[in-house]
């Protein structure tokens, strides 16, 4: 359907992409979300740690975090709380290596890994007949790719992607090259490098960590580690195959993408206007401001607008009590 006109209007002093991105980190909310942990064993000998927030509903929202995130992040807990209040059970899951315990095998997670999401959906479908997918940033790319690359599981009724780099190459290079983004780049690389070093101690034959502390960008990191570990030729091949923009035309369930114009992580390549105009199932909303997973408008304290927007969108797909 055509691009949606956004009603997100923050106060003038919050209309800055970096302010919106950093504010939720500096001022975290206290959220009364009690998780119930479950470990899902995978067929390759690995596992996924999942956190349930149940309210006895008959429908479920599966939540996917961003790069180097986890279910404990404020935006994950916040969305679980908001969707619980809107009549959904919530299930957040930690990508491989992102929980409290390092995963068992050499590989990690990556931006195009939809197989693990499929495993979580199959597990949850034993209990729920209606499942929505909600992803943030990298997790949003996984959601859109899953919905469009093949027919999703019959229980999947909708998807939402927030602050999503649907073109991975341009976003990776913007983080590598923009001076203003160095604070984010360094934070991501620091945790990724520590994980690779921990993996190398456990699997020395699979990792060469010589000079790893000298890596200064995603191009080099993904060339050396992400691509090689997951069967891609190099970083460019990984980004090309894993970017969800190419799969948007195949989406056949209601899906919403929300990307702010001032998101410091995104470039014009992650604003799929043409795809939105050609696919009746795909809605694209582009607020003027909001940063990266920010969207703070102070309309309801520090609750971000994207939580209310997600609940609103899902309500149009599945009526309460359904």
PDB file of N, CA, C and O in Angstrom, residues 121-167:
ATOM      1  N   UNK A 121       9.202 -20.188  15.919  1.00  0.00           N
ATOM      2  CA  UNK A 121       7.799 -20.156  15.509  1.00  0.00           C
ATOM      3  C   UNK A 121       7.188 -21.555  15.572  1.00  0.00           C
ATOM      4  O   UNK A 121       6.059 -21.732  16.073  1.00  0.00           O
ATOM      5  N   UNK A 122       7.900 -22.552  15.072  1.00  0.00           N
ATOM      6  CA  UNK A 122       7.367 -23.930  15.121  1.00  0.00           C
ATOM      7  C   UNK A 122       7.105 -24.344  16.558  1.00  0.00           C
ATOM      8  O   UNK A 122       6.077 -24.970  16.857  1.00  0.00           O
ATOM      9  N   UNK A 123       8.030 -24.002  17.450  1.00  0.00           N
ATOM     10  CA  UNK A 123       7.858 -24.360  18.858  1.00  0.00           C
ATOM     11  C   UNK A 123       6.630 -23.665  19.446  1.00  0.00           C
ATOM     12  O   UNK A 123       5.815 -24.291  20.132  1.00  0.00           O
ATOM     13  N   UNK A 124       6.487 -22.373  19.177  1.00  0.00           N
ATOM     14  CA  UNK A 124       5.381 -21.611  19.747  1.00  0.00           C
ATOM     15  C   UNK A 124       4.038 -21.995  19.137  1.00  0.00           C
ATOM     16  O   UNK A 124       2.996 -21.899  19.796  1.00  0.00           O
ATOM     17  N   UNK A 125       4.045 -22.459  17.890  1.00  0.00           N
ATOM     18  CA  UNK A 125       2.792 -22.783  17.201  1.00  0.00           C
ATOM     19  C   UNK A 125       2.086 -23.988  17.806  1.00  0.00           C
ATOM     20  O   UNK A 125       0.905 -24.217  17.519  1.00  0.00           O
ATOM     21  N   UNK A 126       2.779 -24.740  18.648  1.00  0.00           N
ATOM     22  CA  UNK A 126       2.125 -25.846  19.346  1.00  0.00           C
ATOM     23  C   UNK A 126       1.103 -25.339  20.350  1.00  0.00           C
ATOM     24  O   UNK A 126       0.189 -26.075  20.747  1.00  0.00           O
ATOM     25  N   UNK A 127       1.243 -24.054  20.748  1.00  0.00           N
ATOM     26  CA  UNK A 127       0.357 -23.469  21.749  1.00  0.00           C
ATOM     27  C   UNK A 127      -0.507 -22.351  21.181  1.00  0.00           C
ATOM     28  O   UNK A 127      -1.631 -22.144  21.648  1.00  0.00           O
ATOM     29  N   UNK A 128      -0.002 -21.643  20.197  1.00  0.00           N
ATOM     30  CA  UNK A 128      -0.692 -20.454  19.675  1.00  0.00           C
ATOM     31  C   UNK A 128      -1.062 -20.638  18.210  1.00  0.00           C
ATOM     32  O   UNK A 128      -0.262 -21.097  17.406  1.00  0.00           O
ATOM     33  N   UNK A 129      -2.274 -20.186  17.880  1.00  0.00           N
ATOM     34  CA  UNK A 129      -2.728 -20.260  16.483  1.00  0.00           C
ATOM     35  C   UNK A 129      -2.543 -18.945  15.748  1.00  0.00           C
ATOM     36  O   UNK A 129      -2.677 -18.903  14.516  1.00  0.00           O
ATOM     37  N   UNK A 130      -2.253 -17.865  16.485  1.00  0.00           N
ATOM     38  CA  UNK A 130      -2.024 -16.555  15.873  1.00  0.00           C
ATOM     39  C   UNK A 130      -0.731 -15.970  16.434  1.00  0.00           C
ATOM     40  O   UNK A 130      -0.627 -15.740  17.651  1.00  0.00           O
ATOM     41  N   UNK A 131       0.247 -15.725  15.555  1.00  0.00           N
ATOM     42  CA  UNK A 131       1.554 -15.247  15.970  1.00  0.00           C
ATOM     43  C   UNK A 131       1.931 -14.029  15.134  1.00  0.00           C
ATOM     44  O   UNK A 131       1.830 -14.048  13.900  1.00  0.00           O
ATOM     45  N   UNK A 132       2.365 -12.975  15.811  1.00  0.00           N
ATOM     46  CA  UNK A 132       2.913 -11.796  15.147  1.00  0.00           C
ATOM     47  C   UNK A 132       4.413 -11.732  15.418  1.00  0.00           C
ATOM     48  O   UNK A 132       4.883 -12.185  16.466  1.00  0.00           O
ATOM     49  N   UNK A 133       5.155 -11.185  14.476  1.00  0.00           N
ATOM     50  CA  UNK A 133       6.599 -11.042  14.610  1.00  0.00           C
ATOM     51  C   UNK A 133       6.938  -9.560  14.718  1.00  0.00           C
ATOM     52  O   UNK A 133       6.464  -8.749  13.912  1.00  0.00           O
ATOM     53  N   UNK A 134       7.758  -9.206  15.714  1.00  0.00           N
ATOM     54  CA  UNK A 134       8.151  -7.810  15.913  1.00  0.00           C
ATOM     55  C   UNK A 134       9.664  -7.760  16.069  1.00  0.00           C
ATOM     56  O   UNK A 134      10.217  -8.350  17.007  1.00  0.00           O
ATOM     57  N   UNK A 135      10.334  -7.073  15.145  1.00  0.00           N
ATOM     58  CA  UNK A 135      11.789  -7.035  15.182  1.00  0.00           C
ATOM     59  C   UNK A 135      12.333  -5.617  15.213  1.00  0.00           C
ATOM     60  O   UNK A 135      11.751  -4.692  14.626  1.00  0.00           O
ATOM     61  N   UNK A 136      13.459  -5.465  15.886  1.00  0.00           N
ATOM     62  CA  UNK A 136      14.140  -4.182  15.991  1.00  0.00           C
ATOM     63  C   UNK A 136      15.464  -4.234  15.243  1.00  0.00           C
ATOM     64  O   UNK A 136      16.260  -5.150  15.454  1.00  0.00           O
ATOM     65  N   UNK A 137      15.694  -3.274  14.364  1.00  0.00           N
ATOM     66  CA  UNK A 137      16.974  -3.128  13.680  1.00  0.00           C
ATOM     67  C   UNK A 137      17.352  -4.424  12.956  1.00  0.00           C
ATOM     68  O   UNK A 137      16.632  -4.872  12.075  1.00  0.00           O
ATOM     69  N   UNK A 138      18.444  -5.081  13.357  1.00  0.00           N
ATOM     70  CA  UNK A 138      18.811  -6.359  12.747  1.00  0.00           C
ATOM     71  C   UNK A 138      17.655  -7.353  12.835  1.00  0.00           C
ATOM     72  O   UNK A 138      17.367  -8.084  11.881  1.00  0.00           O
ATOM     73  N   UNK A 139      16.976  -7.385  13.974  1.00  0.00           N
ATOM     74  CA  UNK A 139      15.834  -8.280  14.139  1.00  0.00           C
ATOM     75  C   UNK A 139      14.704  -7.965  13.183  1.00  0.00           C
ATOM     76  O   UNK A 139      13.986  -8.858  12.726  1.00  0.00           O
ATOM     77  N   UNK A 140      14.540  -6.687  12.850  1.00  0.00           N
ATOM     78  CA  UNK A 140      13.541  -6.305  11.870  1.00  0.00           C
ATOM     79  C   UNK A 140      13.892  -6.812  10.484  1.00  0.00           C
ATOM     80  O   UNK A 140      13.011  -7.221   9.717  1.00  0.00           O
ATOM     81  N   UNK A 141      15.182  -6.790  10.148  1.00  0.00           N
ATOM     82  CA  UNK A 141      15.617  -7.338   8.862  1.00  0.00           C
ATOM     83  C   UNK A 141      15.307  -8.827   8.778  1.00  0.00           C
ATOM     84  O   UNK A 141      14.855  -9.331   7.747  1.00  0.00           O
ATOM     85  N   UNK A 142      15.530  -9.549   9.880  1.00  0.00           N
ATOM     86  CA  UNK A 142      15.225 -10.981   9.917  1.00  0.00           C
ATOM     87  C   UNK A 142      13.724 -11.211   9.725  1.00  0.00           C
ATOM     88  O   UNK A 142      13.305 -12.108   8.984  1.00  0.00           O
ATOM     89  N   UNK A 143      12.900 -10.382  10.382  1.00  0.00           N
ATOM     90  CA  UNK A 143      11.447 -10.527  10.251  1.00  0.00           C
ATOM     91  C   UNK A 143      11.007 -10.341   8.799  1.00  0.00           C
ATOM     92  O   UNK A 143      10.277 -11.174   8.242  1.00  0.00           O
ATOM     93  N   UNK A 144      11.436  -9.261   8.160  1.00  0.00           N
ATOM     94  CA  UNK A 144      11.002  -8.991   6.793  1.00  0.00           C
ATOM     95  C   UNK A 144      11.533 -10.038   5.822  1.00  0.00           C
ATOM     96  O   UNK A 144      10.828 -10.445   4.890  1.00  0.00           O
ATOM     97  N   UNK A 145      12.756 -10.466   6.024  1.00  0.00           N
ATOM     98  CA  UNK A 145      13.323 -11.503   5.157  1.00  0.00           C
ATOM     99  C   UNK A 145      12.540 -12.803   5.319  1.00  0.00           C
ATOM    100  O   UNK A 145      12.210 -13.477   4.328  1.00  0.00           O
ATOM    101  N   UNK A 146      12.248 -13.170   6.554  1.00  0.00           N
ATOM    102  CA  UNK A 146      11.484 -14.401   6.800  1.00  0.00           C
ATOM    103  C   UNK A 146      10.115 -14.332   6.117  1.00  0.00           C
ATOM    104  O   UNK A 146       9.672 -15.302   5.484  1.00  0.00           O
ATOM    105  N   UNK A 147       9.440 -13.197   6.238  1.00  0.00           N
ATOM    106  CA  UNK A 147       8.094 -13.073   5.685  1.00  0.00           C
ATOM    107  C   UNK A 147       8.087 -13.117   4.160  1.00  0.00           C
ATOM    108  O   UNK A 147       7.101 -13.565   3.556  1.00  0.00           O
ATOM    109  N   UNK A 148       9.176 -12.646   3.533  1.00  0.00           N
ATOM    110  CA  UNK A 148       9.159 -12.512   2.097  1.00  0.00           C
ATOM    111  C   UNK A 148       9.898 -13.558   1.293  1.00  0.00           C
ATOM    112  O   UNK A 148       9.629 -13.739   0.099  1.00  0.00           O
ATOM    113  N   UNK A 149      10.830 -14.288   1.927  1.00  0.00           N
ATOM    114  CA  UNK A 149      11.654 -15.220   1.151  1.00  0.00           C
ATOM    115  C   UNK A 149      10.933 -16.522   0.824  1.00  0.00           C
ATOM    116  O   UNK A 149      11.294 -17.233  -0.114  1.00  0.00           O
ATOM    117  N   UNK A 150       9.935 -16.857   1.625  1.00  0.00           N
ATOM    118  CA  UNK A 150       9.139 -18.071   1.406  1.00  0.00           C
ATOM    119  C   UNK A 150       7.835 -17.907   2.164  1.00  0.00           C
ATOM    120  O   UNK A 150       7.672 -16.973   2.957  1.00  0.00           O
ATOM    121  N   UNK A 151       6.897 -18.804   1.934  1.00  0.00           N
ATOM    122  CA  UNK A 151       5.627 -18.708   2.657  1.00  0.00           C
ATOM    123  C   UNK A 151       5.867 -18.951   4.147  1.00  0.00           C
ATOM    124  O   UNK A 151       6.443 -19.979   4.524  1.00  0.00           O
ATOM    125  N   UNK A 152       5.445 -18.024   5.023  1.00  0.00           N
ATOM    126  CA  UNK A 152       5.680 -18.213   6.461  1.00  0.00           C
ATOM    127  C   UNK A 152       4.790 -19.300   7.040  1.00  0.00           C
ATOM    128  O   UNK A 152       3.866 -19.784   6.381  1.00  0.00           O
ATOM    129  N   UNK A 153       5.078 -19.673   8.258  1.00  0.00           N
ATOM    130  CA  UNK A 153       4.267 -20.650   8.971  1.00  0.00           C
ATOM    131  C   UNK A 153       2.815 -20.182   8.999  1.00  0.00           C
ATOM    132  O   UNK A 153       2.529 -18.983   9.076  1.00  0.00           O
ATOM    133  N   UNK A 154       1.888 -21.124   8.944  1.00  0.00           N
ATOM    134  CA  UNK A 154       0.464 -20.794   8.854  1.00  0.00           C
ATOM    135  C   UNK A 154      -0.042 -19.977  10.034  1.00  0.00           C
ATOM    136  O   UNK A 154      -1.058 -19.275   9.921  1.00  0.00           O
ATOM    137  N   UNK A 155       0.634 -20.046  11.176  1.00  0.00           N
ATOM    138  CA  UNK A 155       0.180 -19.299  12.350  1.00  0.00           C
ATOM    139  C   UNK A 155       0.606 -17.834  12.326  1.00  0.00           C
ATOM    140  O   UNK A 155       0.110 -17.034  13.121  1.00  0.00           O
ATOM    141  N   UNK A 156       1.515 -17.457  11.437  1.00  0.00           N
ATOM    142  CA  UNK A 156       2.034 -16.082  11.405  1.00  0.00           C
ATOM    143  C   UNK A 156       1.031 -15.183  10.693  1.00  0.00           C
ATOM    144  O   UNK A 156       0.717 -15.385   9.513  1.00  0.00           O
ATOM    145  N   UNK A 157       0.526 -14.181  11.428  1.00  0.00           N
ATOM    146  CA  UNK A 157      -0.530 -13.324  10.896  1.00  0.00           C
ATOM    147  C   UNK A 157      -0.048 -11.921  10.543  1.00  0.00           C
ATOM    148  O   UNK A 157      -0.743 -11.190   9.826  1.00  0.00           O
ATOM    149  N   UNK A 158       1.126 -11.500  11.040  1.00  0.00           N
ATOM    150  CA  UNK A 158       1.590 -10.131  10.788  1.00  0.00           C
ATOM    151  C   UNK A 158       3.046  -9.989  11.199  1.00  0.00           C
ATOM    152  O   UNK A 158       3.596 -10.831  11.922  1.00  0.00           O
ATOM    153  N   UNK A 159       3.643  -8.896  10.746  1.00  0.00           N
ATOM    154  CA  UNK A 159       5.005  -8.586  11.131  1.00  0.00           C
ATOM    155  C   UNK A 159       5.211  -7.091  11.248  1.00  0.00           C
ATOM    156  O   UNK A 159       4.576  -6.302  10.528  1.00  0.00           O
ATOM    157  N   UNK A 160       6.094  -6.701  12.173  1.00  0.00           N
ATOM    158  CA  UNK A 160       6.450  -5.289  12.367  1.00  0.00           C
ATOM    159  C   UNK A 160       7.966  -5.193  12.467  1.00  0.00           C
ATOM    160  O   UNK A 160       8.601  -5.987  13.170  1.00  0.00           O
ATOM    161  N   UNK A 161       8.535  -4.226  11.761  1.00  0.00           N
ATOM    162  CA  UNK A 161       9.978  -3.989  11.804  1.00  0.00           C
ATOM    163  C   UNK A 161      10.226  -2.529  12.166  1.00  0.00           C
ATOM    164  O   UNK A 161       9.684  -1.621  11.526  1.00  0.00           O
ATOM    165  N   UNK A 162      11.031  -2.317  13.184  1.00  0.00           N
ATOM    166  CA  UNK A 162      11.317  -0.975  13.691  1.00  0.00           C
ATOM    167  C   UNK A 162      12.790  -0.632  13.445  1.00  0.00           C
ATOM    168  O   UNK A 162      13.673  -1.417  13.784  1.00  0.00           O
ATOM    169  N   UNK A 163      13.033   0.537  12.843  1.00  0.00           N
ATOM    170  CA  UNK A 163      14.401   1.037  12.636  1.00  0.00           C
ATOM    171  C   UNK A 163      15.277  -0.014  11.963  1.00  0.00           C
ATOM    172  O   UNK A 163      16.324  -0.411  12.485  1.00  0.00           O
ATOM    173  N   UNK A 164      14.861  -0.423  10.785  1.00  0.00           N
ATOM    174  CA  UNK A 164      15.456  -1.603  10.147  1.00  0.00           C
ATOM    175  C   UNK A 164      16.307  -1.261   8.930  1.00  0.00           C
ATOM    176  O   UNK A 164      15.812  -0.646   7.976  1.00  0.00           O
ATOM    177  N   UNK A 165      17.575  -1.697   8.921  1.00  0.00           N
ATOM    178  CA  UNK A 165      18.422  -1.531   7.739  1.00  0.00           C
ATOM    179  C   UNK A 165      18.111  -2.618   6.716  1.00  0.00           C
ATOM    180  O   UNK A 165      18.709  -3.695   6.743  1.00  0.00           O
ATOM    181  N   UNK A 166      17.180  -2.347   5.822  1.00  0.00           N
ATOM    182  CA  UNK A 166      16.797  -3.365   4.844  1.00  0.00           C
ATOM    183  C   UNK A 166      17.844  -3.511   3.743  1.00  0.00           C
ATOM    184  O   UNK A 166      17.805  -4.455   2.965  1.00  0.00           O
ATOM    185  N   UNK A 167      18.783  -2.574   3.687  1.00  0.00           N
ATOM    186  CA  UNK A 167      19.956  -2.689   2.815  1.00  0.00           C
ATOM    187  C   UNK A 167      21.191  -2.689   3.721  1.00  0.00           C
ATOM    188  O   UNK A 167      21.617  -1.637   4.213  1.00  0.00           O
TER     189      UNK A 167
END
